[in-house]
Coordinates of C-alpha atoms in Angstrom, one line a residue:
M28 CA -76.1 14.7 -36.3
L29 CA -72.8 13.8 -34.2
L30 CA -74.9 10.8 -33.2
A31 CA -75.5 9.8 -36.7
L32 CA -72.0 10.3 -37.7
G33 CA -70.8 8.3 -34.7
S34 CA -73.2 5.3 -35.7
C35 CA -72.1 5.6 -39.4
T36 CA -68.3 5.2 -38.5
K37 CA -68.5 2.7 -35.8
N38 CA -68.3 -0.3 -38.0
F39 CA -66.6 1.3 -40.7
D40 CA -63.5 -1.2 -40.9
K41 CA -65.8 -4.1 -40.9
I42 CA -68.3 -2.5 -43.3
N43 CA -65.6 -1.7 -45.8
T44 CA -63.4 -5.0 -46.0
N45 CA -64.2 -7.1 -48.9
P46 CA -65.0 -10.7 -47.5
N47 CA -64.0 -12.1 -51.1
S48 CA -60.5 -10.5 -50.8
P49 CA -59.4 -11.1 -47.3
E50 CA -56.3 -9.2 -46.1
N51 CA -55.2 -12.3 -44.0
I52 CA -55.4 -16.1 -45.4
N53 CA -54.9 -19.0 -43.2
A54 CA -51.1 -20.2 -43.3
D55 CA -52.2 -23.8 -43.9
Y56 CA -54.3 -22.5 -47.2
L57 CA -51.1 -20.7 -48.1
M58 CA -49.0 -23.5 -47.6
S59 CA -50.8 -25.7 -50.1
E60 CA -50.5 -22.7 -52.7
V61 CA -46.5 -22.5 -51.9
V62 CA -45.9 -26.1 -52.3
L63 CA -47.8 -26.7 -55.4
S64 CA -46.7 -24.0 -57.2
S65 CA -43.1 -24.7 -56.2
A66 CA -43.0 -28.3 -57.0
Y67 CA -45.0 -27.8 -60.5
A68 CA -42.9 -25.1 -61.4
Y69 CA -39.6 -27.0 -60.7
Q70 CA -40.9 -30.3 -62.4
T71 CA -41.9 -28.1 -65.6
D72 CA -38.0 -26.6 -65.5
A73 CA -36.9 -30.1 -65.3
F74 CA -39.1 -31.5 -68.4
K75 CA -39.0 -29.1 -71.0
E76 CA -36.9 -26.0 -70.1
R77 CA -33.5 -25.0 -70.1
P78 CA -32.1 -27.4 -67.2
V79 CA -33.4 -30.6 -69.3
A80 CA -31.5 -29.6 -72.1
A81 CA -28.2 -28.5 -70.5
G82 CA -28.4 -32.0 -68.7
R83 CA -28.4 -33.2 -72.2
Y84 CA -31.4 -35.5 -71.6
I85 CA -33.2 -34.2 -74.8
T86 CA -32.0 -33.0 -78.2
L87 CA -34.4 -30.4 -79.7
V88 CA -35.0 -31.0 -83.5
Q89 CA -36.9 -27.5 -83.7
T90 CA -36.7 -24.3 -81.9
T91 CA -33.2 -25.3 -80.9
I92 CA -32.4 -22.4 -79.0
N93 CA -32.3 -24.2 -75.5
D94 CA -30.1 -27.0 -77.0
L95 CA -27.7 -24.7 -78.7
F96 CA -27.1 -22.8 -75.3
T97 CA -28.3 -19.3 -76.8
W98 CA -30.2 -18.6 -73.9
G99 CA -30.3 -14.8 -73.3
A100 CA -31.6 -13.3 -70.1
V101 CA -34.2 -15.3 -68.2
G102 CA -36.8 -14.1 -66.2
W103 CA -37.4 -14.6 -62.4
D104 CA -40.6 -13.0 -61.5
D105 CA -42.1 -16.5 -61.4
I106 CA -39.8 -17.7 -58.2
Y107 CA -40.0 -14.3 -56.4
S108 CA -43.8 -14.4 -56.7
R109 CA -43.6 -17.8 -55.0
L110 CA -41.4 -16.4 -52.4
S111 CA -43.7 -13.6 -52.0
V112 CA -46.7 -16.0 -50.9
N113 CA -44.5 -17.8 -48.8
Q114 CA -43.3 -14.8 -47.0
Q115 CA -47.2 -14.1 -46.5
M116 CA -47.4 -17.6 -44.9
Y117 CA -44.4 -16.9 -42.7
N118 CA -45.7 -13.5 -41.7
Q119 CA -49.0 -14.9 -40.9
A120 CA -47.8 -17.8 -39.1
E121 CA -45.5 -15.9 -36.8
A122 CA -48.3 -13.4 -35.9
N123 CA -50.5 -16.5 -34.9
G124 CA -47.8 -18.2 -33.0
E125 CA -48.3 -21.2 -35.6
K126 CA -44.7 -22.5 -35.3
Q127 CA -45.4 -25.6 -37.6
Y128 CA -46.2 -23.0 -40.3
L129 CA -43.2 -20.8 -39.8
A130 CA -41.1 -24.0 -40.1
I131 CA -42.8 -25.1 -43.3
A132 CA -42.2 -21.4 -44.6
K133 CA -38.4 -21.6 -43.8
I134 CA -38.3 -25.0 -45.6
M135 CA -39.9 -23.6 -48.7
K136 CA -37.9 -20.3 -48.4
A137 CA -34.8 -22.4 -48.4
F138 CA -35.9 -24.6 -51.6
N139 CA -37.0 -21.4 -53.7
F140 CA -33.9 -19.3 -52.7
G141 CA -31.6 -22.4 -53.2
Y142 CA -33.2 -23.0 -56.7
L143 CA -32.3 -19.3 -57.4
T144 CA -29.1 -18.9 -56.4
D145 CA -28.0 -22.4 -58.1
L146 CA -29.7 -21.0 -61.2
Y147 CA -28.2 -17.2 -61.2
G148 CA -25.5 -16.9 -58.8
D149 CA -25.7 -13.5 -56.6
V150 CA -29.2 -12.6 -56.2
P151 CA -31.4 -10.3 -54.1
F152 CA -32.0 -12.2 -50.9
S153 CA -31.7 -10.2 -47.6
Q154 CA -33.8 -7.1 -49.1
A155 CA -36.0 -9.1 -51.4
L156 CA -39.7 -9.5 -50.6
Q157 CA -39.8 -6.2 -48.7
S158 CA -41.8 -3.8 -51.1
K159 CA -45.0 -3.9 -49.0
T160 CA -43.3 -4.0 -45.2
G161 CA -40.1 -2.1 -45.8
N162 CA -40.9 -0.2 -49.0
V163 CA -37.8 -2.0 -50.6
T164 CA -38.1 -1.9 -54.4
Q165 CA -34.7 -1.9 -55.5
P166 CA -33.3 -4.6 -53.3
V167 CA -29.3 -5.2 -53.5
Y168 CA -27.9 -8.4 -54.7
D169 CA -26.5 -10.8 -51.9
Q170 CA -23.3 -12.5 -52.8
Q171 CA -24.0 -16.5 -53.0
E172 CA -21.2 -17.4 -50.3
K173 CA -23.5 -15.3 -47.9
I174 CA -26.5 -16.7 -49.1
Y175 CA -25.8 -20.5 -48.9
P176 CA -25.0 -20.2 -45.0
A177 CA -28.3 -18.3 -44.6
I178 CA -30.4 -21.1 -46.4
L179 CA -28.7 -23.9 -44.4
Q180 CA -29.7 -22.2 -41.2
L181 CA -33.2 -21.8 -42.3
L182 CA -33.1 -25.4 -42.9
E183 CA -31.6 -26.1 -39.8
D184 CA -34.2 -24.0 -37.6
A185 CA -36.8 -25.6 -39.5
N186 CA -35.9 -29.2 -38.5
E187 CA -35.6 -27.7 -34.7
L188 CA -39.0 -26.1 -34.8
L189 CA -40.7 -29.4 -36.1
R190 CA -38.6 -31.6 -33.7
N191 CA -40.3 -29.9 -30.8
N192 CA -44.0 -30.7 -31.9
P193 CA -44.9 -27.1 -32.4
G194 CA -48.5 -27.8 -33.2
T195 CA -50.8 -29.7 -36.0
I196 CA -50.0 -29.2 -39.4
N197 CA -53.8 -29.4 -41.3
A198 CA -53.4 -32.8 -43.1
D199 CA -55.9 -31.8 -45.7
Q200 CA -54.2 -28.8 -46.9
D201 CA -50.7 -30.5 -46.6
V202 CA -50.5 -31.7 -50.5
L203 CA -46.9 -33.0 -49.7
F204 CA -47.0 -34.9 -46.4
A205 CA -50.4 -34.9 -45.2
G206 CA -49.7 -33.4 -42.0
K207 CA -46.4 -35.4 -40.9
P208 CA -43.9 -33.4 -39.2
L209 CA -41.4 -35.8 -39.4
Q210 CA -41.5 -36.1 -43.2
W211 CA -41.1 -32.5 -43.4
R212 CA -38.2 -32.9 -41.2
K213 CA -36.7 -35.5 -43.8
F214 CA -37.5 -33.1 -46.3
A215 CA -35.4 -30.1 -44.8
N216 CA -32.5 -32.4 -43.9
A217 CA -32.2 -33.9 -47.3
L218 CA -32.3 -30.5 -48.9
R219 CA -29.2 -29.6 -46.3
L220 CA -27.3 -32.6 -47.6
R221 CA -28.0 -31.4 -51.3
M222 CA -26.7 -27.8 -50.6
L223 CA -23.8 -29.1 -48.3
L224 CA -22.3 -31.3 -51.0
R225 CA -23.0 -29.0 -53.7
A226 CA -21.0 -26.1 -52.1
S227 CA -18.5 -28.4 -50.3
K228 CA -15.8 -27.1 -52.6
K229 CA -16.1 -23.6 -51.0
Y230 CA -18.0 -24.0 -47.5
T231 CA -15.2 -25.1 -45.3
N232 CA -18.0 -26.6 -42.9
A233 CA -19.8 -28.5 -45.5
F234 CA -18.6 -32.1 -44.4
A235 CA -18.4 -31.3 -40.8
D236 CA -22.1 -30.4 -40.7
M237 CA -23.0 -33.3 -42.8
Q238 CA -21.2 -35.6 -40.3
T239 CA -22.9 -33.8 -37.4
M240 CA -26.4 -34.9 -39.1
L241 CA -25.5 -38.4 -39.6
N242 CA -24.0 -39.0 -36.1
D243 CA -27.5 -38.0 -34.8
A244 CA -30.3 -39.8 -36.7
D245 CA -33.1 -39.0 -34.3
R246 CA -32.3 -35.1 -34.5
Y247 CA -31.8 -35.4 -38.3
P248 CA -33.7 -37.8 -39.8
L249 CA -33.4 -38.5 -43.6
P250 CA -35.3 -40.3 -46.4
A251 CA -35.1 -43.8 -45.7
S252 CA -37.2 -45.1 -49.0
N253 CA -39.1 -44.1 -51.9
A254 CA -42.1 -43.5 -49.6
D255 CA -40.1 -40.3 -48.0
D256 CA -39.8 -38.5 -51.6
A257 CA -40.9 -34.8 -51.4
S258 CA -43.1 -35.2 -54.3
V259 CA -46.6 -34.2 -55.2
K260 CA -48.8 -36.2 -57.3
Y261 CA -50.5 -34.6 -60.3
I262 CA -54.5 -34.7 -60.2
E263 CA -55.0 -33.9 -63.4
G264 CA -58.2 -32.5 -65.0
T265 CA -56.9 -29.1 -65.7
A266 CA -53.3 -28.0 -67.4
A267 CA -52.2 -26.4 -63.8
N268 CA -52.6 -29.9 -62.3
S269 CA -51.1 -31.9 -65.0
W270 CA -47.8 -33.5 -65.8
P271 CA -45.8 -31.0 -68.2
G272 CA -45.9 -33.5 -70.9
S273 CA -49.7 -33.9 -71.0
T274 CA -51.8 -33.1 -74.1
L275 CA -53.6 -30.6 -71.9
T276 CA -50.2 -28.6 -71.4
M277 CA -48.2 -29.4 -74.5
I278 CA -49.4 -30.1 -78.0
E279 CA -48.4 -33.3 -80.0
F280 CA -46.0 -31.5 -82.0
D281 CA -43.6 -30.9 -79.0
F282 CA -43.1 -34.5 -78.6
T283 CA -42.1 -34.6 -82.5
K284 CA -39.7 -31.8 -81.9
T285 CA -38.3 -33.0 -78.7
K286 CA -36.3 -36.3 -79.0
A287 CA -34.5 -38.3 -76.6
S288 CA -30.8 -37.4 -76.6
K289 CA -28.1 -39.5 -78.1
E290 CA -26.3 -39.0 -74.6
L291 CA -29.1 -40.6 -72.8
V292 CA -29.9 -43.7 -75.3
D293 CA -26.4 -44.6 -75.6
N294 CA -25.6 -44.7 -71.9
L295 CA -28.9 -46.7 -71.2
T296 CA -28.2 -49.0 -74.0
A297 CA -24.6 -49.7 -73.2
L298 CA -26.0 -50.8 -69.7
N299 CA -28.7 -52.8 -71.1
D300 CA -30.8 -50.6 -69.0
P301 CA -34.5 -51.7 -68.2
R302 CA -35.4 -47.9 -67.7
L303 CA -34.9 -47.2 -71.6
A304 CA -38.1 -49.0 -72.4
V305 CA -40.1 -46.8 -69.9
W306 CA -38.3 -43.6 -70.7
V307 CA -37.8 -43.9 -74.4
A308 CA -40.1 -44.8 -77.2
P309 CA -38.6 -47.0 -80.2
V310 CA -38.3 -45.4 -83.5
A311 CA -41.6 -45.8 -85.6
S312 CA -39.1 -47.6 -88.7
Q313 CA -35.9 -49.4 -88.5
E314 CA -35.7 -49.7 -92.2
G315 CA -34.0 -47.0 -94.1
S316 CA -32.0 -45.6 -91.0
T317 CA -28.6 -44.1 -92.3
V318 CA -26.8 -44.0 -89.2
N319 CA -28.2 -46.5 -86.3
R320 CA -30.8 -49.2 -87.4
N321 CA -31.2 -50.0 -83.5
K322 CA -34.4 -50.0 -82.1
Y323 CA -33.9 -47.0 -80.0
V324 CA -31.8 -44.2 -81.3
G325 CA -31.1 -41.0 -79.7
V326 CA -30.4 -37.5 -81.5
P327 CA -26.8 -35.8 -81.1
N328 CA -27.2 -32.5 -79.6
A329 CA -26.6 -29.2 -81.4
I330 CA -25.9 -30.5 -84.9
D331 CA -26.9 -29.2 -88.4
D332 CA -30.4 -30.0 -89.4
P333 CA -31.0 -32.7 -86.7
R334 CA -34.4 -33.5 -88.0
S335 CA -33.0 -35.4 -90.9
Y336 CA -30.5 -37.1 -88.4
N337 CA -30.6 -41.0 -89.4
G338 CA -32.6 -40.9 -92.1
G339 CA -35.4 -38.5 -90.5
E340 CA -38.0 -38.4 -87.7
T341 CA -39.3 -42.0 -88.3
H342 CA -35.9 -43.2 -87.3
Q343 CA -35.6 -41.2 -84.3
S344 CA -36.7 -41.9 -80.6
T345 CA -39.1 -39.6 -78.8
L346 CA -39.7 -39.8 -75.0
G347 CA -41.7 -42.6 -73.9
S348 CA -45.5 -42.5 -74.2
M349 CA -45.6 -42.4 -70.4
F350 CA -44.8 -39.0 -70.4
R351 CA -47.4 -37.7 -72.4
K352 CA -50.0 -38.7 -69.6
G353 CA -51.4 -36.0 -67.1
S354 CA -50.8 -38.1 -64.3
G355 CA -49.5 -41.4 -63.1
D356 CA -47.6 -43.2 -60.1
M357 CA -44.1 -42.6 -62.1
L358 CA -45.2 -38.9 -63.0
K359 CA -44.9 -36.6 -60.0
A360 CA -43.6 -33.0 -59.4
S361 CA -40.4 -34.1 -57.3
M362 CA -38.5 -31.5 -55.1
I363 CA -36.1 -34.0 -53.8
T364 CA -35.8 -37.9 -53.6
Y365 CA -34.6 -40.6 -51.9
T366 CA -32.5 -41.8 -54.8
E367 CA -30.6 -38.4 -54.7
V368 CA -30.1 -38.6 -50.8
C369 CA -28.4 -42.0 -51.4
F370 CA -26.1 -40.8 -54.2
I371 CA -25.4 -37.6 -52.1
L372 CA -24.0 -39.7 -49.1
A373 CA -22.2 -42.3 -51.7
E374 CA -20.5 -39.4 -53.0
A375 CA -19.5 -38.0 -49.6
L376 CA -18.5 -41.5 -48.2
Q377 CA -16.2 -42.1 -51.5
A378 CA -14.4 -39.1 -50.8
G379 CA -13.5 -40.0 -47.7
K380 CA -15.1 -36.9 -46.2
I381 CA -17.7 -38.7 -43.9
T382 CA -18.5 -41.9 -42.1
I383 CA -21.5 -43.9 -41.5
A384 CA -21.5 -46.7 -39.1
G385 CA -21.8 -50.2 -41.0
K386 CA -22.2 -48.6 -44.4
T387 CA -20.0 -48.1 -47.3
A388 CA -20.1 -45.9 -50.6
A389 CA -21.2 -48.9 -52.5
D390 CA -23.9 -49.6 -50.4
Y391 CA -25.5 -46.2 -50.8
Y392 CA -24.6 -46.4 -54.6
N393 CA -26.5 -49.5 -55.1
A394 CA -29.2 -48.1 -53.0
G395 CA -29.7 -45.1 -55.2
V396 CA -29.5 -47.3 -58.5
Q397 CA -32.2 -49.7 -57.1
A398 CA -34.5 -47.1 -55.7
S399 CA -34.5 -45.5 -59.1
M400 CA -35.3 -48.9 -60.6
T401 CA -38.1 -49.6 -58.1
F402 CA -39.7 -46.3 -58.6
Y403 CA -39.8 -46.9 -62.6
G404 CA -41.1 -50.3 -61.9
V405 CA -38.2 -52.4 -63.4
Q406 CA -36.1 -53.6 -60.3
N407 CA -37.0 -57.4 -60.9
T408 CA -36.3 -57.1 -64.4
A409 CA -33.1 -55.4 -63.7
V410 CA -32.4 -58.4 -61.4
S411 CA -33.3 -61.1 -63.9
N412 CA -31.4 -59.5 -66.6
G413 CA -28.0 -59.5 -64.5
Y414 CA -28.1 -55.8 -64.5
Y415 CA -26.2 -55.5 -61.3
D416 CA -23.8 -58.1 -62.4
Q417 CA -22.2 -56.0 -65.3
A418 CA -18.7 -54.8 -64.9
A419 CA -20.0 -51.5 -65.8
V420 CA -22.6 -51.3 -63.1
K421 CA -20.8 -53.0 -60.3
Y422 CA -19.3 -50.3 -57.9
N423 CA -15.9 -49.4 -59.0
G424 CA -15.3 -46.4 -56.7
T425 CA -15.0 -43.7 -59.5
L426 CA -16.7 -40.5 -59.5
E427 CA -17.7 -41.0 -63.2
Q428 CA -19.4 -44.2 -62.5
L429 CA -21.2 -42.8 -59.5
I430 CA -22.3 -39.5 -61.3
T431 CA -23.2 -41.1 -64.5
Q432 CA -25.7 -43.6 -62.6
K433 CA -27.1 -40.4 -60.6
W434 CA -27.5 -38.4 -64.1
L435 CA -29.7 -41.4 -65.3
A436 CA -31.6 -41.5 -62.0
M437 CA -32.0 -37.9 -62.0
I438 CA -33.8 -37.7 -65.4
F439 CA -36.6 -35.2 -65.1
K440 CA -36.0 -34.6 -61.4
G441 CA -35.2 -31.0 -61.1
A442 CA -32.2 -29.4 -62.5
E443 CA -29.8 -32.0 -60.6
G444 CA -28.3 -33.6 -64.2
W445 CA -27.4 -30.2 -65.0
F446 CA -25.9 -29.0 -61.5
D447 CA -24.0 -32.1 -61.1
H448 CA -22.4 -32.0 -64.6
R449 CA -21.3 -28.3 -64.1
R450 CA -19.7 -29.4 -60.6
T451 CA -18.0 -32.6 -61.4
G452 CA -17.8 -32.8 -65.3
Y453 CA -19.6 -36.0 -65.4
P454 CA -21.1 -37.5 -67.6
H455 CA -18.7 -36.7 -70.3
F456 CA -20.7 -35.0 -72.8
T457 CA -20.3 -34.6 -76.8
I458 CA -21.9 -31.1 -76.5
G459 CA -22.5 -30.5 -80.2
P460 CA -20.6 -28.6 -83.0
L461 CA -23.3 -25.7 -83.1
A462 CA -23.3 -25.0 -79.4
V463 CA -22.1 -21.5 -78.4
K464 CA -19.4 -23.1 -76.4
N465 CA -17.9 -26.7 -76.0
I466 CA -19.0 -26.8 -72.3
V467 CA -22.7 -26.4 -70.8
P468 CA -23.6 -23.2 -69.4
R469 CA -23.0 -22.5 -65.8
R470 CA -25.9 -20.3 -65.0
Y471 CA -28.8 -18.1 -66.0
R472 CA -28.2 -14.3 -67.3
Y473 CA -29.9 -12.1 -65.2
P474 CA -33.6 -10.6 -66.3
T475 CA -33.6 -7.6 -68.7
T476 CA -36.0 -6.2 -66.3
E477 CA -33.4 -5.3 -63.7
L478 CA -31.7 -3.1 -65.9
A479 CA -34.7 -0.9 -66.1
N480 CA -36.0 -1.4 -62.3
N481 CA -33.0 -2.1 -60.5
R482 CA -30.1 -0.9 -62.5
T483 CA -27.8 0.5 -59.9
N484 CA -27.9 -2.7 -57.8
Y485 CA -27.5 -4.7 -61.0
Q486 CA -24.4 -3.0 -62.1
N487 CA -23.0 -3.1 -58.4
A488 CA -23.6 -7.1 -58.5
V489 CA -22.1 -7.4 -61.9
K490 CA -18.9 -5.7 -60.6
T491 CA -18.6 -8.1 -57.7
F492 CA -20.1 -11.5 -59.4
G493 CA -18.2 -11.0 -63.0
E494 CA -19.7 -10.7 -66.5
D495 CA -23.5 -11.4 -66.8
D496 CA -23.5 -14.5 -69.2
E497 CA -24.1 -17.9 -68.8
Y498 CA -20.5 -18.9 -68.2
T499 CA -19.2 -16.9 -65.4
L500 CA -18.8 -19.0 -62.2
M501 CA -20.6 -18.7 -59.4
W502 CA -19.0 -18.9 -56.1
Y503 CA -19.2 -22.4 -55.1
L504 CA -17.9 -23.6 -59.0
K505 CA -14.8 -21.5 -58.4

C-alpha cells in the first residue's frame, strides 16, 4: 500500500496541472496582450468617450451626457485589469531574468498609471496590484505628487535597461515595434517628456530633467519622425481588432448623433486647413440652412436641441467617412506621436526653459504641424495652397497659437487635447449654455465601487485630495 501511495503521489503536481490554463505565461505573450489592450482602450477613449467631448472635437446631438459634462462616477477596472496583466509580465520577466521584458513592463506600467492619475488625480498606486501576492484588497490612495516621480523613474530605469542590450525582444510578439529596443527607448523618453511638461508647474525638476535628456541624445533617444510613433495598426476582422468607429464596433446611428464640433470646423475653416476634408464630412445639403450655408458646418456644444441646429441634421457635418473604416494607415491606436513630441519641445523652448543646439521653438512648432499634415496625407496640398504663408499659421511666439495647432494635430490622439486645454486654457472654447459649468472638467470622479469595497481609503483620499467631483484640481493643476 505504501508503495502504491508513493507511486500515486509522485507526479501529483504535474498530473493536476491544467495544460490549457497554465500558471505561467511567457513574458513575450503577455507583452502583446498588454500593448494591444492598452493602445486600443486609449484610442477608444480618444474617439468616442469623455476625453473627446472634453477636448471639444465633437458635439453630441443625442445622448448628450458627455457633451454637457454630467459625467458622474467613472469606473477604472479596465485600467487596473491591464495593469494586473502587466504586473504578471513584470513578475515573469523578473523571475526569468529577462530584462528586456522587465523594461517593457516598466514602460507600460508608466503609461497606464500615468493615464490613470491624469484622469483621476490621487489613486491607488504603491499598494495596487497586490491582491494575490500581498493579500491587499483595499489599497491606500497615493498622492499624485508622489506617483509622478515614481512613474518618471520607471521610464528612466526602462531606458537604461534597454540601453544595455538586455536581451532579444521577440519580434513576432512585439506588435508595437517588432523587437526593436531603440524604438521602445524612444517611446519611454517621449512619455517622460510628456509627463515632465504636464507636471512642470509643480514638479521643480521638470525642465532640468528635460534638459539632461536633451543634452545626451545617445543616452536618451527621442522620436525623429512619424515612423517613430508609438502606434498600433488595426488588423480588422473582428470588433476587438478594429478602429472604434468601424461598423463592426459602432452602429451607423452613432455617426448620426455624433457631429463635428463648431470649435473644430471653425478653426480648420479659418486657417483653410487641408485636414478639414479628411476629418470632416460636408453637409448633405447647403440649401435650407438657417445659420451657416457653408460646405462644412460644425455644431455648437451644449446647446438646446442641437439636432435642429442650422435647419437640421442634413445641414450639419458628421465626422469624415475615413473614420467609419475598420483600419487604415491614418487609423492607428496611438499612445504617443512624433508630432506631440515636437509641440512639447516647442513649448518648453518658447518658455525659455530649455535649450537645444541649433534649434528654436519655431523649428519644432513647424515640424509638429508638418508632421501632422504628412501623417494625414495633405502636406503637399498645404504647401501648394500657401498654408504656411498665412499670418495665422506663421509662428508668432504665443502659447495660444502653439497649443491651438497642437490641439488640431492631437485630434483623436489620446486625451491630449483635453489635458492641454485644462493645463493652459487654450484653445479658447465656447463651452455651451447647457454645460454643467462654463469650464471643461478637470478630472473623473472616483468609481462608485470604491465606496462599497474600499470606503475607508476612499474617504481618507477625499479628505486629502478634495471634493470628489469633476472640477477639483489635481496636484499639478493647482
